[in-house]
Short mmCIF file of C-alpha atoms in Angstrom, two decimals:
data_model
loop_
_atom_site.label_atom_id
_atom_site.label_comp_id
_atom_site.label_asym_id
_atom_site.label_seq_id
_atom_site.Cartn_x
_atom_site.Cartn_y
_atom_site.Cartn_z
CA MET L 1 81.94 121.73 165.83
CA SER L 2 78.96 123.39 166.08
CA LEU L 3 77.60 121.57 163.46
CA TRP L 4 77.04 117.68 162.34
CA THR L 5 76.76 116.42 158.84
CA SER L 6 75.15 113.02 156.99
CA LEU L 7 75.15 112.04 153.07
CA GLU L 8 72.22 109.80 152.32
CA PRO L 9 73.80 107.13 150.38
CA ALA L 10 77.58 108.23 150.44
CA SER L 11 78.19 106.45 147.55
CA VAL L 12 76.26 106.93 144.29
CA THR L 13 76.46 104.88 140.28
CA VAL L 14 75.51 107.21 137.09
CA ASP L 15 75.95 106.67 133.87
CA PRO L 16 77.27 109.24 131.84
CA GLY L 17 75.43 111.91 130.26
CA SER L 18 72.41 111.03 133.52
CA ARG L 19 72.00 112.02 136.50
CA ALA L 20 72.67 110.96 139.64
CA SER L 21 70.84 112.04 143.23
CA VAL L 22 72.06 112.17 147.08
CA ARG L 23 71.04 113.75 149.76
CA LEU L 24 73.47 115.69 152.38
CA ARG L 25 71.52 116.40 156.23
CA VAL L 26 73.01 119.12 158.38
CA ARG L 27 71.87 119.75 161.86
CA ASN L 28 73.47 122.86 163.61
CA THR L 29 74.54 121.91 166.77
CA GLY L 30 75.57 125.30 168.69
CA ASP L 31 73.31 127.61 170.86
CA VAL L 32 72.83 130.23 168.40
CA VAL L 33 71.55 130.69 164.53
CA ASP L 34 73.27 130.16 162.12
CA GLU L 35 73.85 130.22 158.07
CA TYR L 36 75.64 127.99 156.00
CA ARG L 37 77.59 127.80 152.85
CA LEU L 38 77.54 125.05 151.04
CA GLU L 39 79.64 124.49 147.68
CA PRO L 40 81.34 120.81 146.11
CA VAL L 41 84.75 120.47 145.55
CA GLY L 42 87.32 118.15 144.01
CA PRO L 43 87.60 116.79 140.26
CA ILE L 44 84.13 115.94 139.88
CA ALA L 45 82.71 119.93 141.18
CA PRO L 46 81.78 121.09 137.30
CA TRP L 47 79.24 118.16 136.97
CA THR L 48 78.24 118.54 140.60
CA THR L 49 74.77 121.11 141.59
CA VAL L 50 73.96 121.75 145.18
CA GLU L 51 70.31 123.04 146.00
CA PRO L 52 70.45 125.20 148.35
CA GLN L 53 73.33 126.34 148.43
CA THR L 54 72.84 128.43 151.81
CA LEU L 55 70.99 126.31 155.25
CA ARG L 56 70.11 129.25 157.86
CA LEU L 57 69.30 126.87 160.73
CA TYR L 58 68.12 127.36 163.94
CA PRO L 59 70.11 125.52 166.98
CA GLY L 60 68.81 121.90 167.38
CA THR L 61 67.78 122.15 163.74
CA THR L 62 68.33 119.80 160.53
CA GLY L 63 68.51 120.99 157.30
CA THR L 64 68.68 119.19 154.29
CA VAL L 65 70.47 119.76 151.23
CA GLU L 66 70.21 117.44 147.53
CA LEU L 67 73.53 117.16 145.74
CA THR L 68 72.71 116.14 141.86
CA PHE L 69 75.86 114.47 139.74
CA ALA L 70 75.89 115.67 135.96
CA PRO L 71 78.64 113.59 134.22
CA PRO L 72 78.94 114.53 130.31
CA ARG L 73 79.33 111.46 128.17
CA THR L 74 82.87 112.61 127.09
CA SER L 75 86.09 110.74 128.38
CA ASP L 76 86.78 113.56 130.96
CA ALA L 77 84.17 111.89 133.00
CA THR L 78 86.74 108.79 134.17
CA ALA L 79 84.69 105.41 134.49
CA GLY L 80 85.15 103.78 138.19
CA PRO L 81 84.98 105.02 141.22
CA ASN L 82 85.52 109.29 141.58
CA PRO L 83 85.20 110.84 145.28
CA TYR L 84 83.81 113.94 145.80
CA ALA L 85 83.09 116.16 148.79
CA VAL L 86 81.23 119.46 149.72
CA ARG L 87 82.72 122.53 151.76
CA ILE L 88 80.35 123.13 154.33
CA THR L 89 81.30 127.16 156.03
CA PRO L 90 79.37 128.69 159.10
CA THR L 91 78.58 131.96 159.01
CA GLU L 92 79.34 132.74 162.60
CA HIS L 93 82.06 130.54 162.98
CA PRO L 94 83.64 130.75 159.65
CA GLU L 95 87.27 128.76 160.54
CA ALA L 96 84.72 125.58 161.32
CA VAL L 97 84.35 124.49 157.69
CA THR L 98 84.14 121.10 157.27
CA VAL L 99 83.80 118.15 154.15
CA PRO L 100 81.63 115.56 154.57
CA GLU L 101 82.61 112.96 151.90
CA GLY L 102 81.69 110.46 149.85
CA ASN L 103 82.12 108.13 146.25
CA LEU L 104 80.51 108.76 142.95
CA THR L 105 81.15 105.47 140.60
CA ILE L 106 80.81 106.57 137.19
CA THR L 107 80.13 103.51 133.97
CA PRO L 108 81.95 102.70 130.97
CA PHE L 109 80.96 103.31 128.23
CA THR L 110 82.57 102.73 124.42
CA GLU L 111 82.50 104.75 121.48
CA VAL L 112 84.95 105.39 118.55
CA ARG L 113 85.33 107.15 115.33
CA ALA L 114 87.03 106.51 112.39
CA GLU L 115 87.84 108.55 109.08
CA LEU L 116 89.90 107.98 106.80
CA VAL L 117 92.49 110.38 105.15
CA PRO L 118 91.73 111.22 102.17
CA PRO L 119 88.71 109.25 101.30
CA THR L 120 90.24 108.91 97.85
CA VAL L 121 92.95 108.32 96.67
CA LYS L 122 95.05 107.30 92.87
CA GLY L 123 98.20 105.56 91.91
CA ARG L 124 99.64 102.97 89.94
CA PHE L 125 101.40 100.71 91.68
CA ARG L 126 99.49 101.77 95.29
CA GLY L 127 97.87 104.19 97.01
CA ARG L 128 98.35 104.97 100.75
CA PRO L 129 95.28 106.89 102.23
CA ARG L 130 95.49 106.96 106.31
CA LEU L 131 92.83 105.73 108.94
CA ALA L 132 92.13 108.42 111.97
CA ILE L 133 90.74 106.46 114.99
CA ASP L 134 89.45 109.08 117.54
CA ASN L 135 88.47 107.11 120.71
CA ILE L 136 85.70 109.69 122.37
CA GLY L 137 84.38 107.01 125.15
CA ASN L 138 86.06 106.42 128.99
CA THR L 139 87.53 103.21 128.78
CA LYS L 140 91.07 102.10 127.17
CA LEU L 141 90.26 100.78 123.68
CA THR L 142 92.06 97.94 121.70
CA ALA L 143 90.77 97.14 118.76
CA SER L 144 92.31 95.53 115.17
CA LEU L 145 92.22 96.54 111.96
CA SER L 146 91.77 94.82 108.55
CA GLY L 147 90.77 95.84 105.11
CA SER L 148 88.53 94.01 102.16
CA ASP L 149 86.55 94.66 99.23
CA ASN L 150 84.70 92.81 96.29
CA GLY L 151 86.17 90.95 94.65
CA ASP L 152 89.75 90.45 96.34
CA ARG L 153 91.11 92.88 94.22
CA LEU L 154 93.51 94.70 96.69
CA SER L 155 95.97 93.62 99.16
CA TYR L 156 96.19 95.72 102.04
CA GLU L 157 99.03 96.40 104.43
CA LEU L 158 98.66 98.06 108.05
CA GLN L 159 100.66 99.68 110.51
CA PRO L 160 99.84 99.10 113.21
CA ALA L 161 97.89 96.21 112.28
CA ASN L 162 96.53 96.79 116.52
CA VAL L 163 95.91 99.60 118.68
CA GLN L 164 95.35 100.65 121.72
CA ILE L 165 94.02 104.37 122.33
CA GLU L 166 93.74 105.83 125.78
CA PRO L 167 89.84 107.57 126.60
CA GLY L 168 89.95 111.59 124.41
CA ARG L 169 93.17 110.11 122.29
CA ALA L 170 93.44 109.08 118.34
CA VAL L 171 95.85 107.70 116.49
CA PHE L 172 96.86 107.54 112.78
CA VAL L 173 97.39 103.81 111.05
CA ASN L 174 98.98 104.19 107.64
CA THR L 175 97.34 102.00 105.00
CA THR L 176 99.24 100.48 101.69
CA LEU L 177 96.62 99.75 99.46
CA ARG L 178 98.33 97.03 96.16
CA PRO L 179 96.34 95.98 93.01
CA ARG L 180 96.73 92.40 92.29
CA GLN L 181 96.48 93.21 88.76
CA ILE L 182 98.44 95.72 87.04
CA ILE L 183 96.59 97.53 84.43
CA TRP L 184 99.34 98.31 81.74
CA PHE L 185 97.33 99.92 79.30
CA GLY L 186 94.31 101.62 79.16
CA SER L 187 92.08 103.81 81.23
CA LYS L 188 92.34 104.07 84.86
CA GLU L 189 89.44 102.38 87.00
CA GLU L 190 87.69 103.20 90.73
CA GLN L 191 87.93 100.43 93.39
CA ARG L 192 85.45 100.62 96.66
CA TYR L 193 86.98 99.25 99.31
CA SER L 194 86.50 99.44 103.19
CA LEU L 195 88.53 98.67 106.51
CA ALA L 196 86.99 97.88 109.80
CA VAL L 197 88.22 98.82 113.05
CA ARG L 198 87.26 95.60 115.03
CA ARG L 199 86.27 95.67 118.67
CA SER L 200 85.70 92.13 121.03
CA GLY L 201 82.24 91.92 122.01
CA ALA L 202 81.33 95.19 119.56
CA GLN L 203 79.83 95.58 116.50
CA ALA L 204 83.18 96.28 113.31
CA LEU L 205 82.94 100.13 112.33
CA GLU L 206 84.28 99.71 108.54
CA VAL L 207 84.74 102.94 106.72
CA GLU L 208 84.49 103.13 102.97
CA GLY L 209 87.06 104.77 100.76
CA THR L 210 87.93 104.75 97.11
CA PHE L 211 90.93 103.61 95.24
CA VAL L 212 91.49 105.16 91.69
CA GLN L 213 94.24 102.57 89.71
CA ARG L 214 95.83 104.45 86.66
CA GLY L 215 97.46 102.22 83.48
CA PHE L 216 100.29 102.43 82.87
CA LEU L 217 100.89 102.94 79.49
CA PRO L 218 97.59 105.47 77.86
CA ARG L 219 95.22 103.34 75.65
CA TRP L 220 96.43 105.11 72.44
CA LEU L 221 100.37 104.29 73.22
CA ALA L 222 99.03 101.21 73.21
CA THR L 223 97.87 101.28 69.53
CA ALA L 224 100.26 102.70 68.12
CA LEU L 225 102.77 100.51 69.44
CA SER L 226 100.45 97.41 68.11
CA LEU L 227 100.95 99.26 64.40
CA THR L 228 104.06 99.47 65.00
CA VAL L 229 104.96 96.09 65.64
CA ALA L 230 103.09 94.51 63.16
CA LEU L 231 104.26 96.84 60.87
CA ALA L 232 107.66 95.78 61.73
CA ILE L 233 107.22 92.16 61.26
CA ALA L 234 105.51 92.61 57.59
CA PHE L 235 108.08 93.76 56.22
CA VAL L 236 110.71 91.69 57.27
CA MET L 237 108.20 89.18 55.96
CA ILE L 238 108.46 90.35 52.28
CA TRP L 239 112.51 91.77 53.21
CA LEU L 240 112.89 87.72 53.51
CA ALA L 241 110.55 86.45 50.98
CA TYR L 242 111.18 88.87 48.00
CA LYS L 243 114.37 87.24 46.20
CA PRO L 244 115.94 89.36 42.83
CA GLN L 245 116.80 87.46 39.91
CA VAL L 246 120.57 87.64 39.06
CA ASN L 247 121.56 86.60 35.53
CA THR L 248 124.95 86.25 33.95
CA SER L 249 126.71 85.88 30.67
CA ALA L 250 130.35 84.79 31.36
CA ASN L 251 129.51 80.83 30.84
CA GLU L 252 128.32 81.43 27.03
CA LYS L 253 130.58 83.71 25.83
CA LEU L 254 133.51 81.79 26.55
CA ALA L 255 132.21 78.70 25.05
CA GLU L 256 130.84 80.86 21.51
CA ALA L 257 135.06 82.15 21.80
CA GLY L 258 136.35 77.86 21.20
CA VAL L 259 138.47 79.06 23.65
CA SER L 260 141.07 76.01 25.20
CA THR L 261 142.66 76.70 28.59
CA LEU L 262 145.50 74.50 27.97
CA ALA L 263 149.08 75.92 26.38
CA PRO L 264 150.03 76.31 22.93
CA SER L 265 152.94 73.31 21.72
CA PRO L 266 156.27 74.48 21.31
CA SER L 267 156.25 73.14 17.42
CA ALA L 268 153.59 74.97 16.59
CA GLU L 269 154.19 78.65 15.09
CA PRO L 270 153.72 81.68 17.33
CA SER L 271 150.25 82.93 16.41
CA ALA L 272 148.38 85.65 18.00
CA PRO L 273 147.75 85.15 21.85
CA PRO L 274 143.70 83.98 21.91
CA LEU L 275 140.64 86.50 22.50
CA VAL L 276 139.40 85.68 26.14
CA PRO L 277 136.44 87.52 26.84
CA THR L 278 136.20 89.05 30.09
CA PRO L 279 133.67 87.36 32.42
CA THR L 280 130.48 89.91 32.70
CA ALA L 281 130.02 91.29 36.07
CA ALA L 282 126.56 89.99 37.60
CA VAL L 283 123.96 92.24 36.47
CA VAL L 284 122.46 93.60 40.72
CA PRO L 285 119.44 96.48 40.92
CA GLU L 286 121.60 99.75 42.39
CA ALA L 287 119.68 100.18 45.66
CA PRO L 288 118.79 104.06 45.96
CA VAL L 289 120.61 106.51 48.28
CA THR L 290 118.41 107.53 51.30
CA SER L 291 118.65 111.30 52.59
CA ALA L 292 119.99 110.33 55.49
CA ALA L 293 122.89 107.79 54.24
CA ALA L 294 123.45 110.99 52.15
CA ALA L 295 123.68 112.86 54.94
CA ALA L 296 126.41 110.35 55.87
CA SER L 297 128.17 109.83 53.25
CA GLY L 298 128.40 114.32 52.76
CA GLY L 299 129.65 114.08 56.11
CA GLY L 300 132.20 111.21 56.03
CA SER L 301 134.80 113.62 53.97
CA GLY L 302 136.99 115.60 55.24
CA SER L 303 137.64 118.03 53.20
CA GLY L 304 136.02 119.11 50.34
CA GLY L 305 135.50 123.23 49.63
CA GLY L 306 133.50 123.12 53.25
CA GLY L 307 130.74 121.54 50.77
CA GLY L 308 131.33 118.37 53.10
CA GLY L 309 130.18 119.62 56.68
CA GLY L 310 130.43 118.07 60.07
CA GLY L 311 126.95 115.95 59.35
CA SER L 312 125.72 116.77 63.25
CA GLU L 313 122.25 116.44 63.31
CA SER L 314 119.56 118.61 63.45
CA LYS L 315 117.73 118.72 67.32
CA ALA L 316 113.62 119.38 67.77
CA PRO L 317 113.44 122.29 70.08
CA ALA L 318 113.45 122.02 73.62
CA LYS L 319 110.04 122.21 75.10
CA PRO L 320 109.84 125.72 77.34
CA LYS L 321 109.17 125.50 80.71
CA PRO L 322 106.30 126.45 82.35
CA GLU L 323 105.93 130.90 83.23
CA THR L 324 106.25 131.53 87.06
CA ALA L 325 105.14 133.91 88.88
CA ALA L 326 107.96 135.70 89.04
CA VAL L 327 108.96 135.94 85.36
CA ALA L 328 105.41 136.99 84.91
CA VAL L 329 106.06 140.02 87.61
CA ALA L 330 109.23 140.77 85.88
CA LYS L 331 107.47 141.42 82.54
CA LEU L 332 104.78 143.46 84.23
CA ALA L 333 107.42 145.26 86.02
CA THR L 334 108.52 146.42 82.82
CA ARG L 335 105.85 147.54 81.05
CA SER L 336 104.45 149.26 84.07
CA ASP L 337 106.19 151.18 87.22
CA GLY L 338 104.25 151.00 90.90
CA ARG L 339 103.58 148.08 92.72
CA HIS L 340 102.63 144.25 91.70
CA ILE L 341 101.45 140.77 92.95
CA CYS L 342 101.14 137.72 90.13
CA TYR L 343 100.43 134.67 91.25
CA ARG L 344 99.38 130.98 89.91
CA ALA L 345 97.14 128.28 91.60
CA TYR L 346 98.21 124.05 91.50
CA VAL L 347 94.63 122.72 90.68
CA ALA L 348 94.16 119.52 91.74
CA ASP L 349 93.59 116.59 88.21
CA GLN L 350 95.26 119.60 86.56
CA GLY L 351 98.59 120.95 87.55
CA TRP L 352 100.03 124.57 87.74
CA GLN L 353 97.72 127.57 85.64
CA ASP L 354 99.36 130.29 84.10
CA PRO L 355 100.17 133.26 86.33
CA VAL L 356 97.48 136.27 86.27
CA CYS L 357 98.44 139.11 88.42
CA ASP L 358 96.51 142.34 89.89
CA GLY L 359 93.12 141.59 90.61
CA ALA L 360 92.27 138.48 88.34
CA ILE L 361 91.49 134.88 89.28
CA ALA L 362 93.26 132.24 89.53
CA GLY L 363 92.09 128.57 90.42
CA THR L 364 88.49 127.42 89.29
CA THR L 365 84.28 128.27 90.45
CA GLY L 366 81.69 125.86 90.27
CA LYS L 367 83.55 123.02 89.18
CA GLY L 368 84.10 121.79 92.60
CA ILE L 369 87.67 121.60 92.01
CA PRO L 370 90.30 122.55 95.08
CA ILE L 371 93.89 123.78 95.14
CA LYS L 372 96.92 122.27 96.82
CA ALA L 373 99.92 124.73 96.06
CA LEU L 374 99.82 129.00 95.64
CA ASN L 375 103.17 131.13 93.74
CA ILE L 376 103.51 134.29 94.38
CA ALA L 377 105.96 136.64 93.28
CA VAL L 378 106.00 140.32 94.04
CA SER L 379 107.58 143.78 92.93
CA GLY L 380 107.64 147.24 94.53
CA THR L 381 106.84 145.66 98.08
CA LYS L 382 110.52 144.29 99.51
CA GLY L 383 109.31 140.74 99.76
CA VAL L 384 106.53 138.79 100.60
CA SER L 385 106.20 135.96 103.13
CA GLY L 386 102.94 133.63 103.39
CA ASN L 387 101.79 129.64 104.86
CA GLY L 388 99.13 127.80 103.56
CA ALA L 389 96.16 125.68 105.71
CA HIS L 390 95.55 121.88 104.52
CA VAL L 391 91.89 120.41 105.29
CA VAL L 392 93.40 118.02 107.29
CA GLU L 393 97.10 118.39 108.55
CA GLY L 394 96.31 121.92 109.09
CA TRP L 395 99.64 123.49 108.85
CA PRO L 396 102.41 121.07 107.52
CA THR L 397 105.27 122.93 108.07
CA GLY L 398 104.22 124.36 111.59
CA SER L 399 105.41 127.63 112.33
CA LYS L 400 107.62 127.91 109.69
CA TRP L 401 106.71 131.00 106.85
CA SER L 402 108.02 130.85 103.38
CA HIS L 403 109.63 134.03 102.42
CA ALA L 404 110.87 135.87 98.66
CA ALA L 405 112.39 139.42 97.75
CA ASP L 406 110.73 141.44 95.00
CA GLY L 407 110.97 139.59 91.87
CA VAL L 408 111.21 135.88 93.59
CA ASP L 409 109.02 132.80 93.15
CA MET L 410 107.38 131.88 96.62
CA TYR L 411 105.46 128.45 97.37
CA ILE L 412 102.79 127.96 99.89
CA GLY L 413 101.23 124.93 100.12
CA SER L 414 102.10 121.61 98.37
CA VAL L 415 101.39 119.25 95.75
CA LYS L 416 102.12 115.98 97.04
CA GLU L 417 99.43 113.62 96.21
CA ALA L 418 98.41 112.11 99.81
CA LEU L 419 98.55 115.67 101.19
CA SER L 420 94.73 116.95 101.47
CA PRO L 421 93.86 120.07 99.80
CA MET L 422 94.49 123.93 100.31
CA GLN L 423 91.71 125.38 102.60
CA GLY L 424 93.35 128.68 103.51
CA PHE L 425 96.54 130.75 103.84
CA THR L 426 98.08 133.76 104.93
CA ILE L 427 100.10 136.05 103.50
CA GLU L 428 101.75 139.70 104.12
CA VAL L 429 104.04 142.04 102.79
CA THR L 430 106.85 143.70 103.87
CA ASP L 431 106.46 147.07 102.34
CA GLY L 432 102.63 148.26 102.88
CA SER L 433 99.58 146.65 102.13
CA VAL L 434 98.47 142.93 100.54
CA CYS L 435 94.60 142.60 99.70
CA GLN L 436 92.84 139.53 98.69
CA SER L 437 89.63 137.48 98.28
CA ALA L 438 88.98 133.68 98.94
CA HIS L 439 86.88 131.31 96.47
CA ILE L 440 84.93 128.53 99.23
CA LYS L 441 83.97 125.27 98.49
CA ASP L 442 80.19 125.94 98.84
CA LYS L 443 80.18 129.45 100.12
CA GLY L 444 81.36 131.16 97.31
CA TRP L 445 83.79 134.47 97.24
CA LEU L 446 84.65 136.00 100.86
CA ASN L 447 84.48 139.91 100.90
CA MET L 448 87.98 141.00 100.33
CA GLY L 449 90.08 142.30 103.26
CA CYS L 450 93.08 144.06 103.37
CA THR L 451 96.19 143.33 105.77
CA PRO L 452 97.57 146.92 108.10
CA ALA L 453 100.87 147.94 106.73
CA GLY L 454 103.65 145.37 107.92
CA LYS L 455 100.56 142.78 109.01
CA TRP L 456 99.88 139.50 108.05
CA MET L 457 96.47 138.46 107.66
CA TYR L 458 94.50 134.90 107.09
CA GLY L 459 92.57 134.54 103.58
CA GLY L 460 90.05 131.22 103.09
CA SER L 461 87.82 128.93 104.96
CA PRO L 462 88.01 129.20 109.25
CA MET L 463 89.75 126.02 110.29
CA GLU L 464 86.99 124.36 111.60
CA GLN L 465 84.82 124.36 109.10
CA LYS L 466 87.35 122.49 107.13
CA LEU L 467 86.21 123.64 103.55
CA GLN L 468 88.48 123.32 100.67
CA LEU L 469 89.59 126.51 98.68
CA GLU L 470 89.18 126.34 94.69
CA ALA L 471 90.32 130.01 94.21
CA VAL L 472 92.08 133.57 95.03
CA ARG L 473 92.89 137.31 94.19
CA PHE L 474 95.67 139.41 95.55
CA THR L 475 96.16 143.04 94.95
CA VAL L 476 99.42 145.21 96.73
#
């Protein structure tokens, strides 16, 4: 061995995000001039620098190297003792490698981030947001969760109510909000609330959100029901109070005739039978026959020259179903040959729009209203495929694409209220190319892009920006 080393000090402590240094002394104990190459090794080598990286020493001389440790303030810098080492390779004797070792202690730190997904939920009887908690410290996080609001108008159900999160990991907490009073009639009301992440010995981290409580029935319907009930009560009261006058003249005519009810004596001469007046029936005003009653009486006659009829009731015409993209592209294909694409957007708080075709705009611009789903159909391209990406959830269906043949509806995205808006999509056609342009929140229209034949392409906001999709245009 022609080398002697010494670390001063052998152990050192450092805070994540700061620096610490130690000195390494190297002595050439051989009898020839030698050059030594120094290289950090071990788990913390990426955070270690050696200055200088080579030493040229004469026999019997000593050189000094400074090792600097700079662990980042992230979960990768594991709290506690971390061994480190430096490989020293002599140029003249490369087989005589020396690896002095030391110990670096990284101090613990805690940092937590929390986010509500989505920040605003709507419902009549409950809302179901999710709380995302990220542990970006270098120690395990243990916390309890609770909810609160002004006026204690909501109740909170958190699953789980306590969490333990390893460094660099995240958990999602399912939250159910329930209003303590239901709005039976009237418009919606907004209620601000907050969810708190509480840690021992640290200030609670609070995340605020909004619960929009909808009325069970609209106000106009409540007014209509009140008027209907009032009219029904008034009708019943008038009906009970009305007493029609009924007159009879039967008793008066019996008295005028002077007729005895006794039978005639046998000795008496036979005479003509007494004239007994027929009692007159009480006169009751006849109720007018309504059209419904007339229809019912007419329908009850089984015969009668075909005039009696069957008595079937007339029904209101059924409400037409909304036109889909497949219906629109089929109509367009009958009028014009060639390749066509029709599409429509499901816009938040508005529902499905009417379909448009071949480069027209679906969705909205300048209103800040996102798209949640798309309905697409093609003709002349042998089918279409696609998938939808959402702002927080990413690709809810993973690698599973939606497919549809010519003239058949394809749906991407989701209209579920709890799911976040779309931020982008992928699309391709089986035969030929498809072109697309997307309108993104705060960005406006992106450049029109076209796929190579038989290839797919992505349209919308870049995944890392997480901006909502507001309008689209397609051509084939």
